[in-house]
Short mmCIF file of C-alpha atoms in Angstrom, two decimals:
data_model
loop_
_atom_site.label_atom_id
_atom_site.label_comp_id
_atom_site.label_asym_id
_atom_site.label_seq_id
_atom_site.Cartn_x
_atom_site.Cartn_y
_atom_site.Cartn_z
CA MET A 30 -2.81 -2.84 -16.94
CA THR A 31 -1.25 -5.53 -16.03
CA ALA A 32 -1.17 -8.87 -17.47
CA THR A 33 -3.75 -10.91 -14.41
CA SER A 34 -6.79 -12.11 -14.44
CA ALA A 35 -9.34 -13.68 -11.77
CA THR A 36 -7.73 -16.68 -9.78
CA GLY A 37 -8.55 -18.89 -7.74
CA ALA A 38 -7.13 -17.27 -4.58
CA THR A 39 -9.27 -14.16 -6.27
CA GLU A 40 -12.56 -16.47 -5.51
CA GLY A 41 -11.95 -16.79 -2.34
CA PHE A 42 -11.12 -13.18 -0.88
CA ARG A 43 -14.55 -12.80 -2.69
CA ALA A 44 -16.26 -15.06 -1.77
CA ALA A 45 -15.23 -14.39 2.23
CA ARG A 46 -15.79 -10.29 1.16
CA ASP A 47 -18.56 -11.76 0.49
CA PHE A 48 -20.21 -13.09 3.32
CA LEU A 49 -19.86 -10.20 5.79
CA LEU A 50 -21.06 -7.80 2.96
CA GLN A 51 -24.04 -10.21 3.09
CA HIS A 52 -24.65 -10.55 6.89
CA ARG A 53 -22.34 -6.90 7.28
CA GLU A 54 -25.98 -6.93 10.57
CA ASP A 55 -25.77 -10.27 11.61
CA TYR A 56 -23.12 -9.97 13.75
CA GLU A 57 -23.55 -13.75 14.70
CA THR A 58 -24.10 -15.10 11.81
CA ALA A 59 -21.02 -13.44 10.24
CA TYR A 60 -19.72 -14.49 13.60
CA GLU A 61 -20.58 -18.34 13.77
CA GLY A 62 -19.77 -18.96 9.23
CA PHE A 63 -17.12 -16.68 8.17
CA ALA A 64 -14.11 -18.84 7.70
CA TRP A 65 -10.54 -16.76 6.82
CA PRO A 66 -9.53 -17.76 2.82
CA ARG A 67 -4.90 -19.30 3.61
CA PRO A 68 -4.21 -19.25 -0.56
CA ASP A 69 -1.18 -20.31 -1.64
CA ARG A 70 0.33 -17.69 -3.27
CA PHE A 71 -1.85 -14.53 -3.27
CA ASN A 72 -0.75 -10.79 -3.88
CA TRP A 73 -3.28 -8.36 -3.48
CA ALA A 74 -2.44 -5.55 -5.62
CA LEU A 75 -2.89 -8.46 -8.76
CA ASP A 76 -4.89 -10.96 -7.10
CA TRP A 77 -7.23 -7.85 -6.32
CA PHE A 78 -7.10 -4.81 -6.69
CA ASP A 79 -6.09 -5.69 -10.24
CA VAL A 80 -9.46 -7.20 -11.56
CA ILE A 81 -11.74 -4.56 -9.86
CA ALA A 82 -9.97 -2.25 -11.08
CA GLU A 83 -10.01 -3.77 -14.30
CA GLY A 84 -12.78 -1.60 -16.93
CA ASN A 85 -13.96 0.50 -13.44
CA ASP A 86 -14.00 4.21 -13.76
CA ARG A 87 -15.74 4.62 -9.87
CA THR A 88 -13.80 6.83 -7.87
CA ALA A 89 -10.42 4.55 -6.03
CA LEU A 90 -8.64 7.66 -3.84
CA HIS A 91 -10.32 11.66 -3.50
CA LEU A 92 -8.11 13.82 -2.20
CA VAL A 93 -9.03 17.82 -1.15
CA GLU A 94 -6.31 19.86 -0.28
CA GLU A 95 -6.19 22.84 2.53
CA ASP A 96 -6.71 25.06 -0.92
CA GLY A 97 -10.26 23.18 -1.93
CA THR A 98 -8.33 21.67 -5.07
CA GLU A 99 -9.01 18.02 -5.71
CA THR A 100 -8.05 15.12 -6.61
CA LYS A 101 -9.86 11.57 -7.56
CA VAL A 102 -8.47 8.31 -9.35
CA SER A 103 -10.51 5.98 -10.84
CA PHE A 104 -9.30 2.93 -9.74
CA ALA A 105 -8.84 1.41 -13.19
CA GLU A 106 -6.52 4.65 -13.33
CA MET A 107 -4.50 3.55 -10.03
CA SER A 108 -3.96 0.61 -11.81
CA ARG A 109 -2.32 2.03 -14.62
CA ARG A 110 -0.48 4.24 -12.51
CA SER A 111 0.55 2.15 -10.28
CA ASP A 112 1.79 -0.58 -13.06
CA ARG A 113 4.22 2.48 -14.77
CA VAL A 114 5.82 3.06 -11.06
CA ALA A 115 6.14 -0.82 -10.93
CA ASN A 116 7.55 -0.60 -14.12
CA TRP A 117 10.04 2.16 -13.57
CA LEU A 118 11.43 1.07 -10.73
CA ARG A 119 11.54 -2.37 -11.18
CA ALA A 120 14.47 -0.45 -14.20
CA ARG A 121 16.33 1.56 -11.19
CA GLY A 122 16.66 -1.88 -9.86
CA VAL A 123 13.98 -2.51 -7.36
CA ARG A 124 13.70 -6.62 -7.03
CA ALA A 125 11.82 -8.64 -4.58
CA GLY A 126 12.68 -9.04 -1.26
CA ASP A 127 14.55 -5.24 -1.54
CA ARG A 128 12.94 -2.83 1.28
CA ILE A 129 11.65 0.87 0.27
CA ILE A 130 11.89 3.15 3.15
CA VAL A 131 7.95 5.29 1.76
CA MET A 132 8.32 9.43 3.31
CA LEU A 133 5.81 10.39 1.41
CA GLY A 134 1.95 12.67 3.06
CA ASN A 135 -1.74 11.56 1.46
CA GLN A 136 0.22 12.21 -1.94
CA VAL A 137 -1.56 10.28 -4.95
CA GLU A 138 2.15 8.95 -4.83
CA LEU A 139 1.47 7.14 -1.76
CA TRP A 140 -1.26 4.67 -3.02
CA GLU A 141 0.70 4.67 -6.35
CA THR A 142 3.45 3.70 -5.38
CA VAL A 143 2.86 0.79 -2.08
CA LEU A 144 0.62 -0.73 -5.07
CA ALA A 145 3.72 -0.95 -7.31
CA ALA A 146 6.40 -2.66 -5.20
CA MET A 147 3.45 -5.32 -4.15
CA LYS A 148 3.18 -5.58 -7.32
CA LEU A 149 7.33 -6.53 -7.12
CA ARG A 150 7.31 -8.37 -4.38
CA ALA A 151 9.32 -5.46 -3.15
CA VAL A 152 8.60 -4.38 1.49
CA VAL A 153 7.41 -1.27 1.29
CA ILE A 154 8.55 0.80 5.32
CA PRO A 155 6.99 3.25 6.06
CA ALA A 156 8.28 6.23 7.93
CA THR A 157 5.89 9.55 8.56
CA PRO A 158 7.69 12.48 7.08
CA LEU A 159 7.88 13.60 10.53
CA LEU A 160 10.96 11.58 10.78
CA GLY A 161 13.86 12.85 11.32
CA PRO A 162 17.40 12.63 10.22
CA ALA A 163 18.99 10.48 13.80
CA ASP A 164 14.89 8.06 13.15
CA LEU A 165 16.11 7.67 9.09
CA ARG A 166 19.60 6.61 9.82
CA ASP A 167 17.91 4.69 12.00
CA ARG A 168 15.30 2.53 9.42
CA VAL A 169 17.99 2.63 7.15
CA ASP A 170 20.11 0.50 8.93
CA ARG A 171 18.23 -1.80 11.01
CA GLY A 172 15.92 -2.07 8.63
CA ARG A 173 18.03 -3.06 6.14
CA ALA A 174 17.02 -0.53 3.41
CA ARG A 175 18.12 -0.16 -0.53
CA HIS A 176 15.71 1.56 -2.34
CA VAL A 177 13.97 4.94 -0.23
CA ILE A 178 11.35 7.33 -2.10
CA ALA A 179 10.80 11.26 -0.47
CA ARG A 180 8.72 13.69 -0.68
CA ALA A 181 11.57 16.66 -2.64
CA GLU A 182 11.35 19.20 0.34
CA ASP A 183 12.45 15.91 2.72
CA THR A 184 15.64 14.67 0.19
CA VAL A 185 17.55 16.88 2.27
CA LYS A 186 17.04 14.90 6.24
CA PHE A 187 19.46 12.16 4.06
CA ASP A 188 21.83 14.23 3.80
CA ASP A 189 23.40 12.66 7.08
CA VAL A 190 21.95 9.21 6.43
CA PRO A 191 25.18 6.97 4.42
CA GLY A 192 24.61 4.27 2.93
CA GLY A 193 24.14 2.94 -1.09
CA TYR A 194 19.73 3.13 -1.11
CA THR A 195 19.01 4.39 -3.73
CA ARG A 196 17.22 8.12 -3.89
CA ILE A 197 14.25 9.14 -5.20
CA ALA A 198 12.20 12.06 -4.63
CA VAL A 199 8.81 13.16 -5.75
CA GLY A 200 7.79 16.66 -6.61
CA GLY A 201 11.19 17.77 -7.87
CA ASP A 202 14.72 16.28 -8.22
CA GLY A 203 17.09 16.75 -4.60
CA VAL A 204 19.84 16.77 -5.94
CA ASP A 205 21.93 13.50 -6.98
CA TRP A 206 18.16 12.08 -6.38
CA LEU A 207 15.84 10.52 -9.44
CA ALA A 208 12.73 12.54 -10.14
CA TYR A 209 9.60 10.28 -9.27
CA GLU A 210 8.10 12.49 -11.87
CA HIS A 211 9.76 10.05 -15.60
CA ALA A 212 7.22 6.95 -13.70
CA ALA A 213 4.55 8.44 -15.93
CA ASP A 214 6.66 7.91 -19.32
CA GLU A 215 6.55 4.17 -18.04
CA SER A 216 4.05 1.32 -20.13
CA GLU A 217 0.84 0.46 -18.75
CA VAL A 218 1.40 -3.09 -19.20
CA PHE A 219 3.36 -4.46 -16.38
CA THR A 220 4.52 -8.66 -16.49
CA PRO A 221 4.56 -10.17 -12.40
CA ASP A 222 8.39 -11.62 -13.02
CA GLY A 223 7.47 -14.61 -9.70
CA ALA A 224 5.12 -15.87 -7.77
CA THR A 225 4.14 -14.37 -4.41
CA LEU A 226 3.47 -16.59 -1.39
CA ALA A 227 1.56 -15.48 0.60
CA ASP A 228 3.77 -15.67 4.02
CA ASP A 229 6.26 -13.88 2.07
CA THR A 230 6.85 -10.24 3.52
CA LEU A 231 4.75 -7.34 1.95
CA MET A 232 5.60 -4.09 4.73
CA LEU A 233 7.64 -4.36 8.02
CA TYR A 234 6.97 -1.10 10.50
CA PHE A 235 9.02 0.65 13.06
CA THR A 236 6.98 0.85 16.47
CA SER A 237 6.30 4.72 17.78
CA GLY A 238 9.50 3.14 20.54
CA THR A 239 7.28 5.13 23.46
CA THR A 240 8.95 2.78 26.49
CA ALA A 241 11.84 2.04 24.21
CA ARG A 242 13.96 1.89 20.95
CA PRO A 243 11.48 0.89 17.76
CA LYS A 244 10.89 -2.55 17.03
CA LEU A 245 10.76 -3.96 13.17
CA VAL A 246 7.15 -5.23 12.81
CA GLU A 247 6.77 -7.54 10.47
CA HIS A 248 3.30 -8.10 8.11
CA THR A 249 2.97 -10.78 4.87
CA HIS A 250 1.12 -10.43 1.78
CA THR A 251 -2.54 -12.05 3.93
CA SER A 252 -2.04 -10.73 7.03
CA TYR A 253 -3.01 -6.67 6.45
CA PRO A 254 -4.82 -7.85 2.76
CA VAL A 255 -6.55 -10.18 4.03
CA GLY A 256 -6.54 -9.28 7.32
CA HIS A 257 -7.86 -6.09 7.38
CA LEU A 258 -11.30 -7.89 5.91
CA SER A 259 -12.38 -7.79 9.68
CA THR A 260 -11.94 -3.81 9.35
CA MET A 261 -13.60 -3.12 6.64
CA TYR A 262 -16.81 -5.65 8.50
CA TRP A 263 -15.78 -4.17 11.39
CA ILE A 264 -16.03 -0.16 9.85
CA GLY A 265 -19.39 -1.13 8.54
CA LEU A 266 -17.76 -0.21 4.71
CA LYS A 267 -19.95 -1.59 1.75
CA PRO A 268 -18.90 -0.87 -2.27
CA GLY A 269 -19.36 2.79 -2.91
CA ASP A 270 -19.02 3.68 0.19
CA VAL A 271 -16.37 7.59 0.93
CA HIS A 272 -14.65 6.70 3.95
CA LEU A 273 -12.55 9.25 5.57
CA ASN A 274 -9.14 8.20 7.99
CA ILE A 275 -7.54 11.10 9.47
CA SER A 276 -3.99 8.94 10.07
CA SER A 277 -0.67 10.32 8.93
CA PRO A 278 1.14 8.24 6.71
CA GLY A 279 3.85 6.12 8.59
CA TRP A 280 1.09 4.59 11.26
CA ALA A 281 -0.20 1.43 11.07
CA LYS A 282 -4.54 3.09 11.03
CA HIS A 283 -3.45 3.98 7.92
CA ALA A 284 -2.42 0.81 5.43
CA TRP A 285 -5.41 -0.34 7.24
CA SER A 286 -7.92 2.30 6.99
CA ASN A 287 -6.76 4.69 3.81
CA LEU A 288 -5.56 1.15 2.41
CA PHE A 289 -6.59 -1.78 2.26
CA ALA A 290 -10.42 -2.12 4.09
CA PRO A 291 -11.85 0.31 1.88
CA TRP A 292 -10.11 -0.79 -1.23
CA ASN A 293 -11.55 -4.57 0.26
CA ALA A 294 -14.80 -3.47 -0.02
CA GLU A 295 -14.78 -1.13 -3.25
CA ALA A 296 -15.42 1.74 -1.57
CA THR A 297 -13.84 5.15 -2.42
CA VAL A 298 -10.83 6.49 0.15
#
């Protein structure tokens, strides 16, 4: 587990979250009395997720595949998994501020990777697996990506995407790609190498590009993690709930309702 414990930022976040839970059925009071927590330093993965995950065997993530097979990961296990991935990525050269294209489906590795990147203060560029080589060239170039994590079956799409970025494959080795599965051999003890400022960049989303070239939209370590307390309230999530959201990875709604809102509430994704 990460060498971390509840901080002032944790308690400020918890107080705001609990106020919304307390007034779940009283919108006027919630609207009038709610105040956004505004910490100077905040890392949602360390200051919130790892704190609620300590010793917590309740299910954080429940995946059901088309063939009926199921995977359940507890909060405590997700914390440990993300620590191992963070240690492994750091050993592969991932540093604070580095930009990582994450092109995965709804699979355990997606949630592990986002938490791990957050702990490293790296920047996540979410990408749908539907993207082709032309889109990926644009994302690597304009996103200034230094690392790519993709499903093994999608690695061929990067054959014509130039750049000196680290290539990491999930689900089997691609040619000249590192195998993500080796992260499981890393230590579960993770030590952050620096403080996370609240306005440090956390995610860079590319817009859909419906009418022009896709644009990059920046989100910080507070804008999504703290901002989606509102989504938690609007959806009505409470601790112990199970929430199904059908958004695909790569779209912003996936972060809102498959990551931050339910785990803000200590609910199951």
